[in-house]
XYZ file of C-alpha atoms in Angstrom:
105
model
C 0.000 0.000 0.000
C 2.874 2.392 0.758
C 4.458 1.597 -2.594
C 1.214 2.589 -4.332
C 1.260 5.931 -2.516
C 4.884 6.490 -3.449
C 4.201 5.566 -7.058
C 1.236 7.961 -7.221
C 3.326 10.770 -5.715
C 6.131 10.111 -8.174
C 3.729 10.106 -11.122
C 2.151 13.317 -9.853
C 5.593 14.948 -9.577
C 6.553 13.804 -13.086
C 3.334 15.286 -14.486
C 3.904 18.564 -12.638
C 7.471 18.869 -13.932
C 6.407 17.947 -17.474
C 3.680 20.620 -17.481
C 6.104 23.209 -16.170
C 8.722 22.253 -18.770
C 6.123 22.581 -21.531
C 5.267 26.076 -20.305
C 8.954 26.961 -20.234
C 9.564 25.656 -23.761
C 6.516 27.600 -24.953
C 7.991 30.778 -23.501
C 11.180 30.311 -25.510
C 9.553 29.206 -28.742
C 6.576 31.544 -28.862
C 6.423 35.302 -28.941
C 4.887 35.655 -25.482
C 7.668 37.795 -24.032
C 9.056 39.452 -27.155
C 7.825 42.748 -28.577
C 6.377 42.600 -32.063
C 9.140 41.994 -34.576
C 11.829 41.589 -31.921
C 12.061 37.809 -32.205
C 12.254 37.975 -35.997
C 15.380 40.140 -35.639
C 17.032 38.115 -32.865
C 15.811 34.559 -33.370
C 17.098 31.819 -35.621
C 15.287 29.695 -38.175
C 14.402 26.190 -37.081
C 13.440 27.004 -33.529
C 16.902 27.389 -31.995
C 17.128 29.947 -29.207
C 19.839 32.584 -29.448
C 21.485 34.177 -26.431
C 19.518 37.400 -27.064
C 16.175 35.577 -27.086
C 17.171 33.421 -24.119
C 18.198 36.423 -22.033
C 15.095 38.387 -23.004
C 12.687 35.557 -22.148
C 14.628 34.496 -19.045
C 14.394 37.992 -17.552
C 10.594 37.893 -17.653
C 8.977 37.369 -14.223
C 6.773 34.545 -15.546
C 9.846 32.669 -16.756
C 11.538 33.267 -13.408
C 8.469 31.769 -11.698
C 8.790 28.662 -13.901
C 12.458 28.358 -12.913
C 11.317 28.572 -9.293
C 8.755 25.802 -9.862
C 11.470 23.623 -11.381
C 13.841 24.263 -8.499
C 16.480 26.060 -10.575
C 18.536 28.062 -8.079
C 18.837 31.795 -8.724
C 22.640 31.485 -8.628
C 22.482 28.981 -11.495
C 20.408 31.332 -13.651
C 23.122 33.955 -14.160
C 25.187 31.766 -16.488
C 22.390 29.445 -17.546
C 22.758 30.027 -21.285
C 26.470 29.149 -21.165
C 25.710 26.089 -19.040
C 23.094 24.853 -21.511
C 25.066 25.712 -24.676
C 27.174 22.566 -24.461
C 28.104 22.784 -28.161
C 29.284 26.396 -27.699
C 27.583 27.517 -30.904
C 25.704 30.442 -29.389
C 22.235 28.956 -29.684
C 20.195 26.274 -27.968
C 18.074 23.588 -29.516
C 14.933 22.727 -27.588
C 16.539 19.359 -26.755
C 19.559 21.103 -25.180
C 17.277 23.460 -23.298
C 15.111 20.694 -21.834
C 17.941 18.247 -21.108
C 20.091 20.927 -19.550
C 17.376 22.267 -17.286
C 16.375 18.781 -16.214
C 19.996 18.008 -15.344
C 20.092 21.045 -13.037
C 17.153 19.807 -10.994
């Protein structure tokens, strides 16, 4: 019976994290935080996130709240782009973004 409770809690936590990650990815891939035309100037084709877009979206209070929900320490956020840009190409794929953030949890 205790294992069932633990399993349900774990599943609930996985769902919560997945929903939060989806919201975070949406913030970086959609224009929710960028002024009209801003993302077209600073984004990249194919959905990669540039440093400019990352910094712009990351500074938004709603994005900061999502980092809080995911347990990403404020100290880790200062250099987060560099931490996630493992290829050092100056842009993040969605896979790098998600994998990197999950590894920080």
